[in-house]
Amino acid sequence: DVKVTQSSRYLVKRTGEKVFLECVQDMDHENMFWYRQDPGLGLRLIYFSYDVKMKEKGDIPEGYSVSREKKERFSLILESASTNQTSMYLCASTPFLPRASPDGYTFGSGTRLTVV
Amino acid sequence: SQQGEEDPQALSIQEGENATMNCSYKTSINNLQWYRQNSGRGLVHLILIRSNEREKHSGRLRVTLDTSKKSSSLLITASRAADTASYFCATVQGAQKLVFGQGTRLTINP
């Protein structure tokens, strides 16, 4: 069964800390994504990557960076965590076009991050 | 930027009834996808309908797509308590960037 694994379900960090959220997929997918989900704002794309060492800014990249050193792993980094980064973070992956997969995107279970 | 907009925002029905959720979008699409999210969990892909398809079925799910109206609907027949979740439509923009609507919160009352 295809899988996207996020390293933590719940995380509590202090303001100013450097935070790493890890995401690993075992499906050999080229594309990986980081979204955050907030009540009333829905899912918003932070960053995505279409290949190793490649990254593209999404709609809300400020305050975040990413790393993709290996195909299966896509890390989201909060350089200096702030309280407005308290949110649910969701990682997803998908095959590259033109193999438009009938299975859509595969999501991890999410990491609920609280910054205090 | 939100591409899909779901309607209604919340829906509460009795078990056994059918649930219909609608989605409208703004730009041309290659396909439209529906996802489900149980409370506090990740999203699960339900069904994908391509722009040249008008209707698609998967078990108790029926999805329609009207590209002239830029709208889609998701019908869940014979609802069950386990169908309680949020449902999102999503469309692909550019090279595989998936953009979601705000979602419909569905509650199935036993």
Short mmCIF file of C-alpha atoms in Angstrom, two decimals:
data_model
loop_
_atom_site.label_atom_id
_atom_site.label_comp_id
_atom_site.label_asym_id
_atom_site.label_seq_id
_atom_site.Cartn_x
_atom_site.Cartn_y
_atom_site.Cartn_z
CA ASP A 1 0.00 0.00 0.00
CA VAL A 2 1.38 3.39 -0.99
CA LYS A 3 2.37 5.56 1.86
CA VAL A 4 3.38 9.05 2.89
CA THR A 5 4.73 9.22 6.41
CA GLN A 6 5.08 12.37 8.47
CA SER A 7 7.45 11.99 11.35
CA SER A 8 5.30 13.54 14.08
CA ARG A 9 1.54 13.73 14.67
CA TYR A 10 1.82 16.44 17.32
CA LEU A 11 4.61 18.88 17.99
CA VAL A 12 4.99 21.72 20.48
CA LYS A 13 7.83 24.19 19.94
CA ARG A 14 8.87 27.50 21.42
CA THR A 15 8.93 30.81 19.60
CA GLY A 16 12.26 31.31 17.86
CA GLU A 17 13.14 27.64 17.63
CA LYS A 18 14.22 26.07 14.36
CA VAL A 19 11.69 23.36 13.50
CA PHE A 20 12.03 20.48 11.08
CA LEU A 21 9.00 18.63 9.74
CA GLU A 22 9.89 15.46 7.90
CA CYS A 23 7.97 13.66 5.18
CA VAL A 24 8.91 10.36 3.54
CA GLN A 25 7.15 8.57 0.67
CA ASP A 26 7.78 5.05 -0.56
CA MET A 27 6.15 5.32 -3.99
CA ASP A 28 9.06 6.71 -6.04
CA HIS A 29 7.00 9.85 -6.74
CA GLU A 30 8.76 12.80 -8.29
CA ASN A 31 6.49 15.50 -6.86
CA MET A 32 6.15 16.32 -3.19
CA PHE A 33 4.23 19.11 -1.49
CA TRP A 34 3.82 20.88 1.83
CA TYR A 35 0.49 22.44 2.73
CA ARG A 36 -0.76 24.09 5.87
CA GLN A 37 -4.39 23.95 6.89
CA ASP A 38 -6.11 26.55 9.03
CA PRO A 39 -9.78 27.01 9.94
CA GLY A 40 -11.47 29.39 7.54
CA LEU A 41 -8.44 29.48 5.23
CA GLY A 42 -8.46 25.93 3.93
CA LEU A 43 -5.34 24.29 2.57
CA ARG A 44 -2.60 26.57 1.34
CA LEU A 45 0.49 25.46 -0.54
CA ILE A 46 3.78 26.39 1.10
CA TYR A 47 6.38 24.76 -1.14
CA PHE A 48 6.62 21.92 -3.60
CA SER A 49 9.38 19.96 -5.24
CA TYR A 50 9.31 18.20 -8.61
CA ASP A 51 12.72 16.56 -8.36
CA VAL A 52 15.64 16.04 -6.03
CA LYS A 53 17.21 19.35 -5.05
CA MET A 54 14.48 21.24 -6.92
CA LYS A 55 11.92 23.40 -5.15
CA GLU A 56 9.25 25.90 -6.02
CA LYS A 57 7.51 28.44 -3.81
CA GLY A 58 3.84 27.96 -3.27
CA ASP A 59 1.35 30.57 -2.15
CA ILE A 60 2.71 31.23 1.35
CA PRO A 61 6.47 30.47 1.48
CA GLU A 62 7.41 33.28 3.87
CA GLY A 63 9.01 32.01 7.04
CA TYR A 64 9.60 28.55 5.61
CA SER A 65 12.27 26.74 3.65
CA VAL A 66 12.47 23.19 2.31
CA SER A 67 15.04 20.54 1.57
CA ARG A 68 14.91 17.61 -0.84
CA GLU A 69 18.25 15.81 -0.82
CA LYS A 70 16.74 12.42 -1.62
CA LYS A 71 13.76 11.56 -3.79
CA GLU A 72 11.79 9.99 -0.98
CA ARG A 73 12.24 12.73 1.62
CA PHE A 74 10.94 16.30 1.67
CA SER A 75 11.59 18.39 4.74
CA LEU A 76 9.86 21.61 5.77
CA ILE A 77 11.93 23.97 7.89
CA LEU A 78 10.66 26.78 10.05
CA GLU A 79 13.77 28.90 10.44
CA SER A 80 12.49 30.76 13.52
CA ALA A 81 9.11 29.50 14.64
CA SER A 82 6.43 32.06 15.42
CA THR A 83 2.99 31.70 16.97
CA ASN A 84 1.30 32.43 13.63
CA GLN A 85 2.85 29.24 12.31
CA THR A 86 0.71 27.18 14.66
CA SER A 87 -1.20 25.01 12.22
CA MET A 88 -1.82 21.58 10.75
CA TYR A 89 0.89 20.72 8.22
CA LEU A 90 0.18 18.21 5.49
CA CYS A 91 2.66 16.55 3.16
CA ALA A 92 1.61 14.99 -0.16
CA SER A 93 3.18 13.31 -3.16
CA THR A 94 2.18 12.45 -6.72
CA PRO A 95 3.76 11.04 -9.87
CA PHE A 96 5.02 13.45 -12.47
CA LEU A 97 3.04 14.22 -15.62
CA PRO A 98 2.07 12.74 -18.01
CA ARG A 99 1.36 9.79 -15.74
CA ALA A 100 -1.63 11.65 -14.31
CA SER A 101 -2.39 9.08 -11.68
CA PRO A 102 -6.03 8.06 -11.24
CA ASP A 103 -5.09 7.77 -7.58
CA GLY A 104 -4.62 11.52 -7.25
CA TYR A 105 -2.34 12.79 -4.55
CA THR A 106 -1.35 10.77 -1.53
CA PHE A 107 -1.31 12.65 1.75
CA GLY A 108 0.36 11.96 5.04
CA SER A 109 -1.61 11.98 8.29
CA GLY A 110 -0.54 15.51 9.13
CA THR A 111 1.51 17.17 11.84
CA ARG A 112 -0.28 19.48 14.23
CA LEU A 113 2.30 22.05 15.26
CA THR A 114 1.78 24.38 18.18
CA VAL A 115 4.22 27.24 18.69
CA VAL A 116 4.12 28.72 22.18
CA SER B 1 -5.49 31.23 -4.21
CA GLN B 2 -8.60 29.09 -3.91
CA GLN B 3 -9.74 27.52 -7.13
CA GLY B 4 -12.61 25.33 -6.02
CA GLU B 5 -15.42 26.54 -3.82
CA GLU B 6 -17.63 23.97 -2.14
CA ASP B 7 -21.27 24.41 -1.33
CA PRO B 8 -22.71 24.03 1.24
CA GLN B 9 -20.06 24.74 3.87
CA ALA B 10 -21.79 22.35 6.24
CA LEU B 11 -24.36 19.61 5.76
CA SER B 12 -26.12 17.50 8.36
CA ILE B 13 -28.32 14.57 7.34
CA GLN B 14 -29.74 11.35 8.75
CA GLU B 15 -28.06 8.04 8.20
CA GLY B 16 -29.35 6.38 5.07
CA GLU B 17 -30.08 9.64 3.27
CA ASN B 18 -28.11 10.83 0.26
CA ALA B 19 -25.63 13.69 0.58
CA THR B 20 -24.84 16.06 -2.26
CA MET B 21 -21.97 18.52 -2.26
CA ASN B 22 -21.17 20.99 -5.00
CA CYS B 23 -17.95 22.56 -6.20
CA SER B 24 -17.38 25.48 -8.52
CA TYR B 25 -14.07 26.47 -10.06
CA LYS B 26 -12.78 29.35 -12.10
CA THR B 27 -10.27 28.28 -14.72
CA SER B 28 -10.00 25.52 -17.31
CA ILE B 29 -9.10 22.17 -15.85
CA ASN B 30 -7.54 18.90 -16.90
CA ASN B 31 -9.23 17.02 -14.11
CA LEU B 32 -11.07 17.60 -10.85
CA GLN B 33 -10.50 15.56 -7.73
CA TRP B 34 -12.48 14.95 -4.56
CA TYR B 35 -10.89 14.22 -1.21
CA ARG B 36 -12.14 13.31 2.22
CA GLN B 37 -10.62 14.33 5.53
CA ASN B 38 -11.56 12.80 8.84
CA SER B 39 -11.18 15.14 11.79
CA GLY B 40 -7.55 15.86 12.56
CA ARG B 41 -6.22 13.55 9.87
CA GLY B 42 -4.73 13.79 6.39
CA LEU B 43 -6.71 13.87 3.18
CA VAL B 44 -7.71 10.73 1.34
CA HIS B 45 -8.25 10.74 -2.41
CA LEU B 46 -11.76 9.60 -3.33
CA ILE B 47 -12.18 10.03 -7.05
CA LEU B 48 -10.76 11.86 -10.06
CA ILE B 49 -12.86 12.93 -13.02
CA ARG B 50 -11.22 14.11 -16.22
CA SER B 51 -12.40 17.11 -18.18
CA ASN B 52 -13.75 14.90 -20.99
CA GLU B 53 -15.88 12.87 -18.57
CA ARG B 54 -19.34 13.88 -17.41
CA GLU B 55 -20.00 11.32 -14.72
CA LYS B 56 -18.06 8.79 -12.73
CA HIS B 57 -18.99 6.21 -10.11
CA SER B 58 -17.05 4.53 -7.35
CA GLY B 59 -19.05 2.41 -4.93
CA ARG B 60 -21.54 4.73 -3.20
CA LEU B 61 -19.92 7.79 -4.73
CA ARG B 62 -21.11 9.51 -7.86
CA VAL B 63 -19.30 12.52 -9.29
CA THR B 64 -20.53 14.73 -12.10
CA LEU B 65 -18.65 17.39 -13.99
CA ASP B 66 -20.09 20.21 -16.08
CA THR B 67 -17.22 22.06 -17.70
CA SER B 68 -19.57 24.59 -19.33
CA LYS B 69 -20.71 25.68 -15.86
CA LYS B 70 -17.33 25.03 -14.26
CA SER B 71 -18.96 22.94 -11.59
CA SER B 72 -18.88 19.46 -10.11
CA SER B 73 -20.98 17.57 -7.62
CA LEU B 74 -20.26 14.68 -5.29
CA LEU B 75 -23.16 12.44 -4.30
CA ILE B 76 -22.84 9.94 -1.48
CA THR B 77 -25.72 7.51 -1.51
CA ALA B 78 -27.12 5.64 1.48
CA SER B 79 -24.94 7.60 3.91
CA ARG B 80 -23.37 5.98 6.96
CA ALA B 81 -22.08 7.42 10.22
CA ALA B 82 -18.56 6.65 8.99
CA ASP B 83 -19.05 9.11 6.12
CA THR B 84 -18.89 11.97 8.63
CA ALA B 85 -15.91 14.02 7.45
CA SER B 86 -14.94 17.11 5.48
CA TYR B 87 -14.98 16.82 1.71
CA PHE B 88 -12.83 18.91 -0.60
CA CYS B 89 -12.70 19.39 -4.32
CA ALA B 90 -9.38 20.21 -5.90
CA THR B 91 -8.06 21.15 -9.31
CA VAL B 92 -4.56 21.09 -10.73
CA GLN B 93 -2.93 24.36 -11.70
CA GLY B 94 0.25 24.49 -13.72
CA ALA B 95 2.63 21.59 -13.26
CA GLN B 96 0.88 19.45 -10.67
CA LYS B 97 0.04 22.19 -8.17
CA LEU B 98 -3.19 21.09 -6.45
CA VAL B 99 -5.51 23.85 -5.28
CA PHE B 100 -8.31 23.08 -2.83
CA GLY B 101 -11.64 24.58 -2.00
CA GLN B 102 -12.68 25.37 1.58
CA GLY B 103 -14.50 22.08 1.97
CA THR B 104 -17.92 20.86 3.07
CA ARG B 105 -18.31 19.50 6.59
CA LEU B 106 -20.65 16.54 6.40
CA THR B 107 -22.28 15.14 9.53
CA ILE B 108 -24.27 11.92 9.39
CA ASN B 109 -26.65 11.58 12.31
CA PRO B 110 -27.44 8.02 13.45
#
